Short mmCIF file of C-alpha atoms in Angstrom, two decimals:
data_model
loop_
_atom_site.label_atom_id
_atom_site.label_comp_id
_atom_site.label_asym_id
_atom_site.label_seq_id
_atom_site.Cartn_x
_atom_site.Cartn_y
_atom_site.Cartn_z
CA MET G 286 160.43 251.52 166.85
CA VAL G 287 160.61 251.17 163.11
CA TRP G 288 160.66 254.00 160.62
CA THR G 289 157.30 254.80 159.02
CA ARG G 290 156.90 255.11 155.25
CA ASP G 291 157.03 258.91 155.65
CA GLU G 292 160.25 258.66 157.64
CA MET G 293 161.78 256.34 155.03
CA ALA G 294 160.88 258.88 152.34
CA ALA G 295 162.41 261.66 154.47
CA ARG G 296 165.62 259.64 154.83
CA ALA G 297 165.72 259.09 151.05
CA ALA G 298 165.23 262.86 150.55
CA LYS G 299 168.50 263.44 152.42
CA GLU G 300 170.25 261.97 149.36
CA LEU G 301 169.11 264.95 147.22
CA ARG G 302 171.75 267.55 146.36
CA ASP G 303 171.43 271.01 144.85
CA GLY G 304 171.49 270.78 141.06
CA TYR G 305 170.64 267.08 140.87
CA TYR G 306 168.61 265.48 138.08
CA VAL G 307 166.57 262.77 139.81
CA ASN G 308 164.34 259.87 138.77
CA LEU G 309 161.82 258.63 141.34
CA GLY G 310 160.11 255.24 141.20
CA VAL G 311 156.57 254.46 142.29
CA GLY G 312 155.50 254.04 145.94
CA ILE G 313 157.56 255.58 148.76
CA PRO G 314 160.11 257.10 146.31
CA THR G 315 157.33 259.22 144.74
CA GLN G 316 156.82 260.94 148.12
CA VAL G 317 160.37 262.32 147.90
CA ALA G 318 159.07 264.83 145.33
CA ASN G 319 157.24 266.60 148.17
CA LEU G 320 160.37 266.74 150.33
CA ILE G 321 162.75 268.79 148.19
CA PRO G 322 164.19 271.41 150.58
CA ASP G 323 163.39 275.05 149.87
CA GLY G 324 166.15 276.72 147.91
CA MET G 325 167.44 273.44 146.45
CA ARG G 326 167.23 273.10 142.66
CA VAL G 327 166.23 269.52 141.83
CA MET G 328 164.87 268.55 138.40
CA LEU G 329 162.65 265.48 138.29
CA HIS G 330 163.03 263.19 135.27
CA SER G 331 160.17 261.05 133.98
CA GLU G 332 161.51 258.30 131.73
CA ASN G 333 158.62 258.47 129.28
CA GLY G 334 160.19 261.71 128.04
CA MET G 335 160.15 264.72 130.35
CA LEU G 336 162.51 266.72 132.54
CA GLY G 337 161.06 269.14 135.07
CA MET G 338 157.96 267.32 136.29
CA GLY G 339 155.36 269.52 137.92
CA PRO G 340 152.59 268.66 140.41
CA PHE G 341 149.30 266.93 139.63
CA PRO G 342 146.93 269.18 137.64
CA TYR G 343 144.00 270.96 139.22
CA GLU G 344 140.66 269.24 138.73
CA GLY G 345 139.42 269.76 135.18
CA GLU G 346 142.87 270.69 133.85
CA ALA G 347 144.34 267.23 133.20
CA ASP G 348 145.94 266.81 129.75
CA ALA G 349 145.93 263.27 128.29
CA ASP G 350 149.21 264.10 126.49
CA LEU G 351 150.97 264.90 129.75
CA ILE G 352 151.63 261.90 131.99
CA ASN G 353 154.48 260.58 134.12
CA ALA G 354 156.07 257.15 133.94
CA GLY G 355 153.41 255.84 136.34
CA LYS G 356 150.83 257.01 133.75
CA GLN G 357 149.46 259.62 136.17
CA THR G 358 148.41 263.01 134.80
CA ILE G 359 150.88 265.74 135.78
CA THR G 360 151.79 269.31 134.81
CA GLU G 361 154.78 271.08 133.32
CA LEU G 362 156.96 273.78 134.86
CA THR G 363 158.46 276.81 133.10
CA GLN G 364 161.79 274.97 132.77
CA THR G 365 160.26 271.69 131.51
CA SER G 366 161.55 269.94 128.38
CA TYR G 367 160.08 267.02 126.42
CA PHE G 368 161.98 264.43 124.38
CA SER G 369 161.72 260.94 122.89
CA SER G 370 162.12 257.67 124.80
CA ALA G 371 165.49 257.18 123.06
CA ASP G 372 166.77 260.55 124.30
CA SER G 373 165.26 259.91 127.73
CA PHE G 374 167.09 256.62 128.14
CA GLY G 375 170.21 258.18 126.65
CA MET G 376 170.14 260.50 129.68
CA ILE G 377 169.81 257.46 131.94
CA ARG G 378 172.27 255.12 130.22
CA GLY G 379 174.77 257.90 129.64
CA GLY G 380 175.06 258.69 133.33
CA HIS G 381 173.44 262.14 133.11
CA ILE G 382 170.86 261.41 135.82
CA ASN G 383 172.48 261.86 139.23
CA LEU G 384 170.15 259.88 141.45
CA SER G 385 167.49 257.20 141.16
CA ILE G 386 165.33 256.26 144.15
CA LEU G 387 163.26 253.12 143.65
CA GLY G 388 161.56 250.26 145.43
CA GLY G 389 162.82 246.70 145.73
CA MET G 390 161.69 243.14 146.42
CA GLN G 391 165.17 241.87 147.38
CA VAL G 392 168.65 243.39 147.65
CA SER G 393 171.88 241.43 148.09
CA GLN G 394 174.90 242.44 150.16
CA ALA G 395 176.80 242.94 146.87
CA GLY G 396 174.20 245.43 145.62
CA ASP G 397 172.21 243.13 143.34
CA LEU G 398 168.57 244.21 143.03
CA ALA G 399 165.45 242.15 142.27
CA ASN G 400 162.25 244.11 141.75
CA TRP G 401 160.56 243.04 138.52
CA MET G 402 159.32 239.46 138.54
CA VAL G 403 158.25 236.60 140.76
CA PRO G 404 158.50 233.19 139.05
CA GLY G 405 155.10 231.56 138.58
CA LYS G 406 153.25 234.88 138.77
CA MET G 407 152.21 237.03 135.82
CA ILE G 408 155.19 239.03 134.60
CA LYS G 409 154.24 242.60 133.83
CA GLY G 410 157.68 243.58 132.62
CA MET G 411 160.63 245.57 133.88
CA GLY G 412 159.65 248.85 132.24
CA GLY G 413 162.59 251.21 132.70
CA ALA G 414 163.93 249.72 135.95
CA MET G 415 166.83 247.76 134.40
CA ASP G 416 167.98 250.83 132.46
CA LEU G 417 167.74 253.07 135.54
CA VAL G 418 169.80 250.84 137.84
CA ALA G 419 172.40 250.18 135.14
CA GLY G 420 172.82 253.79 134.09
CA VAL G 421 172.04 256.22 136.91
CA ARG G 422 175.11 257.28 138.89
CA ARG G 423 173.69 256.71 142.39
CA VAL G 424 170.93 254.17 143.01
CA VAL G 425 169.00 254.24 146.30
CA VAL G 426 166.54 251.44 147.13
CA VAL G 427 163.77 252.03 149.67
CA MET G 428 161.94 248.91 150.86
CA GLU G 429 160.48 247.20 153.93
CA HIS G 430 163.17 245.21 155.72
CA CYS G 431 161.15 241.97 155.67
CA GLU G 432 158.32 240.46 153.70
CA LYS G 433 154.89 240.22 155.34
CA SER G 434 155.77 236.59 156.10
CA GLY G 435 158.81 237.83 158.01
CA ALA G 436 161.29 236.54 155.41
CA PRO G 437 164.33 238.80 155.07
CA LYS G 438 164.60 240.88 151.90
CA PHE G 439 168.23 241.95 152.42
CA ARG G 440 170.08 238.77 151.55
CA ARG G 441 173.45 237.17 150.75
CA GLU G 442 172.11 236.53 147.25
CA CYS G 443 168.80 237.50 145.67
CA VAL G 444 166.54 234.49 145.10
CA LEU G 445 164.26 236.37 142.70
CA PRO G 446 165.36 237.15 139.12
CA LEU G 447 167.65 240.18 139.06
CA THR G 448 166.89 243.66 137.78
CA GLY G 449 170.58 244.53 137.97
CA LYS G 450 173.82 243.01 139.26
CA GLY G 451 175.94 245.15 141.58
CA VAL G 452 173.86 248.29 141.12
CA VAL G 453 172.59 249.47 144.55
CA ASP G 454 174.57 252.18 146.39
CA LEU G 455 172.29 252.74 149.38
CA LEU G 456 169.54 250.64 150.97
CA ILE G 457 166.96 252.31 153.21
CA THR G 458 164.57 250.02 155.11
CA ASP G 459 162.17 250.59 157.98
CA LEU G 460 164.89 249.31 160.35
CA ALA G 461 168.21 250.58 159.04
CA VAL G 462 170.32 252.19 156.32
CA PHE G 463 173.14 250.33 154.58
CA GLU G 464 175.83 251.77 152.30
CA ILE G 465 176.85 249.24 149.64
CA ASP G 466 180.23 249.20 147.96
CA LYS G 467 179.00 247.65 144.71
CA ARG G 468 182.52 247.18 143.32
CA GLY G 469 183.83 245.64 146.52
CA GLY G 470 180.62 243.65 146.96
CA ALA G 471 180.21 244.54 150.65
CA ALA G 472 177.57 246.29 152.75
CA THR G 473 178.01 248.51 155.79
CA LEU G 474 175.35 249.43 158.33
CA ILE G 475 175.40 253.21 158.70
CA GLU G 476 172.15 254.00 160.56
CA LEU G 477 169.70 252.16 162.80
CA ALA G 478 166.10 253.20 163.42
CA PRO G 479 165.64 254.44 167.02
CA GLY G 480 165.11 251.61 169.45
CA VAL G 481 166.15 248.88 167.00
CA THR G 482 168.98 246.83 168.46
CA LEU G 483 171.77 245.34 166.40
CA GLU G 484 170.67 241.88 167.55
CA ALA G 485 167.11 242.50 166.39
CA LEU G 486 168.40 243.80 163.04
CA LYS G 487 170.69 240.79 162.54
CA SER G 488 167.84 238.39 163.31
CA LYS G 489 165.83 239.94 160.47
CA THR G 490 168.69 240.18 157.97
CA GLU G 491 170.23 237.38 155.93
CA ALA G 492 172.93 239.58 154.35
CA GLU G 493 176.29 239.98 156.01
CA PHE G 494 177.32 243.55 156.77
CA ALA G 495 180.01 245.54 158.50
CA ILE G 496 179.15 248.24 161.04
CA ALA G 497 180.26 251.81 160.41
CA SER G 498 182.67 253.15 163.01
CA SER G 499 180.45 256.23 163.22
CA LEU G 500 177.70 254.08 164.70
CA ALA G 501 178.30 254.10 168.43
CA MET G 502 176.92 250.76 169.55
CA PRO G 503 175.51 250.62 173.08
CA MET U 190 151.04 264.48 91.81
CA ASN U 191 152.06 261.93 94.41
CA SER U 192 150.55 262.78 97.78
CA LYS U 193 151.35 261.28 101.18
CA ILE U 194 147.94 262.21 102.54
CA TYR U 195 145.29 259.44 102.70
CA SER U 196 141.68 260.15 103.54
CA SER U 197 141.38 257.39 106.15
CA ALA U 198 143.42 254.92 108.16
CA ALA U 199 141.72 252.05 106.30
CA LEU U 200 142.82 253.46 102.91
CA ALA U 201 146.35 254.12 104.15
CA LEU U 202 146.62 250.49 105.23
CA SER U 203 144.63 248.95 102.36
CA GLY U 204 146.41 245.95 100.80
CA GLU U 205 149.55 246.51 102.87
CA VAL U 206 149.07 244.16 105.83
CA ARG U 207 149.75 240.45 105.44
CA ASP U 208 149.78 237.53 107.87
CA GLY U 209 153.01 237.17 109.82
CA MET U 210 154.12 240.79 109.46
CA THR U 211 155.93 242.79 112.13
CA ILE U 212 154.13 245.97 113.18
CA MET U 213 155.55 248.75 115.37
CA SER U 214 153.12 251.04 117.12
CA GLY U 215 154.00 254.16 119.12
CA GLY U 216 152.72 255.18 122.52
CA PHE U 217 153.39 254.94 126.25
CA GLY U 218 150.33 253.61 128.05
CA LEU U 219 147.43 255.38 126.35
CA CYS U 220 149.51 258.47 125.56
CA GLY U 221 150.52 259.05 121.92
CA VAL U 222 148.74 255.96 120.58
CA PRO U 223 147.73 255.81 116.85
CA SER U 224 144.26 254.49 117.60
CA ASP U 225 142.66 254.83 114.12
CA LEU U 226 145.52 252.87 112.53
CA ILE U 227 145.21 250.20 115.20
CA MET U 228 141.49 249.83 114.47
CA ALA U 229 142.31 249.59 110.74
CA LEU U 230 144.83 246.86 111.56
CA LYS U 231 142.07 245.02 113.40
CA ALA U 232 139.75 245.43 110.39
CA SER U 233 142.45 244.00 108.07
CA GLY U 234 142.08 240.68 109.90
CA ALA U 235 145.78 239.87 109.35
CA LYS U 236 146.98 237.06 111.63
CA ASP U 237 150.19 235.89 113.31
CA LEU U 238 151.43 239.43 113.73
CA THR U 239 154.49 240.37 115.73
CA VAL U 240 153.82 243.65 117.52
CA ILE U 241 156.58 245.92 118.84
CA GLY U 242 155.61 248.62 121.33
CA ASN U 243 156.26 249.70 124.90
CA ASN U 244 152.87 248.29 125.94
CA VAL U 245 150.22 246.26 124.11
CA GLY U 246 147.34 248.55 124.97
CA CYS U 247 145.36 248.00 128.14
CA ASP U 248 141.86 246.67 128.71
CA ASP U 249 139.57 248.03 125.94
CA HIS U 250 142.18 250.43 124.55
CA GLY U 251 144.81 250.58 121.79
CA MET U 252 146.50 247.39 120.60
CA TRP U 253 144.28 245.44 123.01
CA HIS U 254 141.65 245.42 120.21
CA VAL U 255 144.00 243.60 117.81
CA LEU U 256 145.02 241.25 120.60
CA ALA U 257 141.40 240.49 121.51
CA ASN U 258 140.76 239.72 117.81
CA ASN U 259 143.36 236.88 117.95
CA GLN U 260 145.72 238.54 115.45
CA ILE U 261 148.91 238.68 117.54
CA ARG U 262 151.40 235.82 117.89
CA LYS U 263 154.35 237.61 119.46
CA VAL U 264 154.92 240.82 121.39
CA LEU U 265 158.08 242.82 122.10
CA ALA U 266 157.35 245.20 124.98
CA SER U 267 158.73 246.53 128.26
CA TYR U 268 155.54 246.54 130.33
CA VAL U 269 152.25 244.70 129.76
CA GLY U 270 150.21 245.33 132.93
CA GLU U 271 146.51 246.17 133.07
CA ASN U 272 145.74 243.81 130.16
CA LYS U 273 143.75 240.74 131.20
CA ILE U 274 143.52 239.11 127.76
CA LEU U 275 147.26 239.35 127.24
CA GLU U 276 147.81 237.94 130.72
CA SER U 277 145.66 234.88 130.10
CA ARG U 278 147.07 234.20 126.60
CA TYR U 279 150.62 234.59 127.85
CA MET U 280 150.06 232.26 130.80
CA SER U 281 148.43 229.68 128.47
CA GLY U 282 151.31 229.94 125.99
CA GLU U 283 149.20 231.22 123.08
CA ILE U 284 151.23 234.41 122.87
CA GLU U 285 154.97 234.84 123.17
CA ILE U 286 156.25 237.95 124.96
CA GLU U 287 159.85 239.11 124.63
CA PHE U 288 160.39 241.53 127.52
CA ASN U 289 162.83 244.32 126.72
CA PRO U 290 164.06 246.95 129.16
CA GLN U 291 162.33 250.17 128.09
CA GLY U 292 165.54 251.98 127.18
CA THR U 293 166.91 248.96 125.36
CA LEU U 294 163.67 248.73 123.36
CA ALA U 295 163.84 252.44 122.47
CA GLU U 296 167.49 252.17 121.45
CA ARG U 297 166.94 248.96 119.44
CA ILE U 298 164.31 250.81 117.39
CA ARG U 299 166.49 253.90 117.05
CA ALA U 300 169.41 251.69 115.95
CA GLY U 301 167.25 249.75 113.50
CA GLY U 302 166.08 252.95 111.87
CA ALA U 303 169.61 254.35 111.72
CA GLY U 304 171.11 251.29 110.02
CA ILE U 305 172.95 250.07 113.11
CA PRO U 306 172.61 246.26 113.36
CA ALA U 307 173.70 245.98 117.01
CA PHE U 308 175.05 247.89 120.00
CA TYR U 309 176.30 247.23 123.53
CA THR U 310 174.53 248.34 126.70
CA ARG U 311 175.15 247.80 130.41
CA THR U 312 171.39 247.45 130.90
CA GLY U 313 170.39 243.91 131.84
CA TYR U 314 173.89 242.52 132.39
CA GLY U 315 173.71 239.59 134.81
CA THR U 316 169.92 239.26 134.39
CA LYS U 317 167.56 237.05 132.36
CA VAL U 318 167.59 239.71 129.64
CA ALA U 319 171.25 238.95 128.89
CA GLU U 320 170.81 235.16 128.66
CA GLY U 321 172.13 233.82 125.35
CA LYS U 322 173.47 237.21 124.29
CA GLU U 323 177.07 238.20 123.58
CA THR U 324 178.70 240.12 126.45
CA ARG U 325 181.86 242.16 126.32
CA GLN U 326 183.88 244.53 128.52
CA PHE U 327 184.31 248.22 127.73
CA PRO U 328 185.36 251.15 129.93
CA GLY U 329 182.32 252.28 131.96
CA GLN U 330 181.12 255.73 133.06
CA ASP U 331 184.18 256.26 135.26
CA GLY U 332 186.70 254.52 132.98
CA VAL U 333 186.76 251.22 134.88
CA PRO U 334 186.01 248.15 132.69
CA GLU U 335 182.39 247.03 132.92
CA TRP U 336 180.36 244.27 131.27
CA TYR U 337 178.00 245.14 128.44
CA VAL U 338 175.34 243.12 126.61
CA MET U 339 174.95 243.12 122.83
CA GLU U 340 171.46 244.07 121.66
CA THR U 341 170.30 244.09 118.03
CA GLY U 342 168.52 246.81 116.08
CA LEU U 343 164.82 246.43 115.30
CA THR U 344 162.87 247.27 112.16
CA ALA U 345 159.28 246.53 111.14
CA ASP U 346 157.28 245.91 107.98
CA ILE U 347 154.92 248.71 108.99
CA ALA U 348 155.31 251.39 111.68
CA PHE U 349 152.32 253.29 113.10
CA VAL U 350 153.18 256.71 114.45
CA LYS U 351 150.97 259.16 116.34
CA ALA U 352 151.91 262.84 115.98
CA TRP U 353 150.21 266.14 116.78
CA LYS U 354 150.70 268.02 113.51
CA ALA U 355 151.92 267.11 110.03
CA ASP U 356 152.34 269.01 106.79
CA ALA U 357 151.92 267.43 103.36
CA GLU U 358 155.65 266.73 103.15
CA GLY U 359 155.27 264.48 106.19
CA ASN U 360 157.17 266.68 108.62
CA LEU U 361 155.88 265.85 112.10
CA ILE U 362 155.59 267.57 115.46
CA TYR U 363 154.63 265.69 118.61
CA ARG U 364 152.95 267.08 121.70
CA LYS U 365 154.31 266.82 125.28
CA THR U 366 154.82 263.25 126.57
CA ALA U 367 152.82 261.84 123.63
CA ARG U 368 156.17 261.85 121.77
CA ASN U 369 157.69 258.81 123.58
CA PHE U 370 158.44 255.95 121.12
CA ASN U 371 156.92 257.62 118.05
CA PRO U 372 160.01 259.42 116.64
CA MET U 373 162.15 256.26 116.62
CA MET U 374 159.41 254.13 115.11
CA ALA U 375 159.01 256.72 112.35
CA THR U 376 162.55 255.81 111.25
CA ALA U 377 162.29 252.03 111.58
CA GLY U 378 159.37 250.89 109.42
CA LYS U 379 159.58 249.85 105.76
CA LEU U 380 156.20 251.57 105.48
CA VAL U 381 155.61 254.39 107.96
CA ILE U 382 152.11 255.76 108.47
CA ALA U 383 151.57 258.81 110.67
CA GLU U 384 148.21 259.46 112.28
CA VAL U 385 147.90 263.12 113.26
CA GLU U 386 145.44 265.50 114.89
CA GLU U 387 145.96 268.28 112.38
CA ILE U 388 147.37 268.58 108.86
CA VAL U 389 148.72 272.09 108.31
CA GLU U 390 149.89 273.98 105.20
CA ILE U 391 153.49 273.51 104.10
CA GLY U 392 155.56 276.22 105.77
CA GLU U 393 153.35 276.48 108.82
CA LEU U 394 155.61 274.23 110.91
CA ALA U 395 158.80 276.09 111.79
CA ALA U 396 161.62 274.24 110.03
CA ASP U 397 163.77 274.40 113.18
CA ALA U 398 161.01 272.90 115.33
CA ILE U 399 160.28 269.76 113.29
CA HIS U 400 160.75 266.57 115.33
CA THR U 401 160.49 263.99 112.51
CA PRO U 402 161.58 265.10 109.01
CA GLY U 403 159.23 264.04 106.21
CA ILE U 404 161.76 261.68 104.60
CA PHE U 405 160.77 259.09 107.22
CA VAL U 406 157.02 259.36 106.68
CA ASP U 407 155.32 257.57 103.76
CA ARG U 408 151.66 258.15 104.50
CA ILE U 409 149.67 260.61 106.60
CA VAL U 410 146.17 260.16 108.00
CA LEU U 411 144.07 262.71 109.83
CA GLY U 412 142.77 260.98 112.94
CA SER U 413 139.03 261.01 113.41
CA GLY U 414 137.14 262.43 116.38
CA TYR U 415 139.93 262.57 118.91
CA SER U 416 138.97 261.39 122.34
CA LYS U 417 142.16 260.85 124.26
CA HIS U 418 141.97 258.46 127.14
CA ILE U 419 143.58 258.91 130.53
CA GLU U 420 144.70 255.76 132.32
CA ARG U 421 145.24 257.25 135.79
CA LEU U 422 143.60 260.61 136.34
CA THR U 423 145.39 262.29 139.25
CA THR U 424 144.48 265.81 140.31
CA ARG U 425 144.74 268.10 143.32
CA PRO U 426 141.93 270.21 144.71
CA ARG U 427 142.71 273.92 144.39
CA ALA U 428 142.32 275.18 147.97
CA VAL U 429 144.20 272.36 149.68
CA ALA U 430 147.10 272.31 147.23
CA ALA U 431 147.54 276.06 147.52
CA ALA U 432 147.50 275.90 151.30
CA ALA U 433 149.96 273.03 151.59
CA GLY U 434 152.19 274.23 148.76
CA GLU U 435 152.60 270.62 147.74
CA GLN U 436 154.58 269.52 144.75
CA PHE U 437 152.57 266.34 144.24
#
């Protein structure tokens, strides 16, 4: 059994802590916004210049001046603040954002991340991804373990151009969770999806990794 | 008496644009975009422009019009999706794009406007963005030495800014996430033109609430017939959202 996209989002939501300021990327990470536990104070940051992102507006109430970084219409909360892009990325670069959860194309065992360009294809640009991974204190990547072709995405080295070097703290895939010591340049398997054997995981992983002692291997 | 207020975007720009100039234009996606000034730039017919902005419009909107009119030679941006003309001209080599991380782009403009020629950032270290740039170690967030990349400040011949309200002094207030790159660009142009939705009497804007002080703004234009565009309309139906108590 592999983890579904909802289960991957739920696992990512376990990284939330009371009082955190959090930036969520597009795709599975966006779902984490719906999974903030009751009673936990989490402020969502949108890098185009907003803290305290609210839900989508009701039909007929969308405001063209109020969008998130994915350019979707959203709403404000009573505690919301707005600011310039320079202030917004000052929050990111200055280490004031506690947690960033984002998608990836490839991750290396040393915590390198590639998620912005594929050579030969149209480059759309990195947007704020390079700033987020370089500046946010804890970076969590959520991605499928393999490409549709079956090629492993968790690798010794990224083949695709990097978004950041030594930036990923935690990798959540549909098969497993790895903690990455980005200073030490080493990854450790800390969780396996139910029914996924270590052999099966290794056959789909190019990266080398240690196995946490907490993981009781059958 | 000298007035900053011009009766149209075309008059505010008249005689100011020349071939080869560098133009900054505010906005994030279609939010906070000075659309009248962009159409006046198109009407000027100036060629070989370098355009600095987070995006270069998207199909049929914003700076896309200037691009479609073959006036742009080079772009500095962080994200250029949803723009078929730009895609084809970039792939064919007709247009040069310098991709900047969004925060680096914002800070380069802020630095340029504040008289800071260069700064160091951790963003982009070890990536294509750092190629050919000076790198240096400084203590990082937790005091341990980390590698940083030197980035240079950016200025422009003309900066287009979109604000919500202005007074005759040029004091500006932005609205919600339409602020984005506009405040920095207001500081970084040799000529700064603000397009606004409302020009109010001096004294009507609370002095403590002003986002961009008038010293940065040379010319003010009242935008015409505002129809703001939404790139991705996302809503929730009332009954279902209330029942599920969803955040998104």
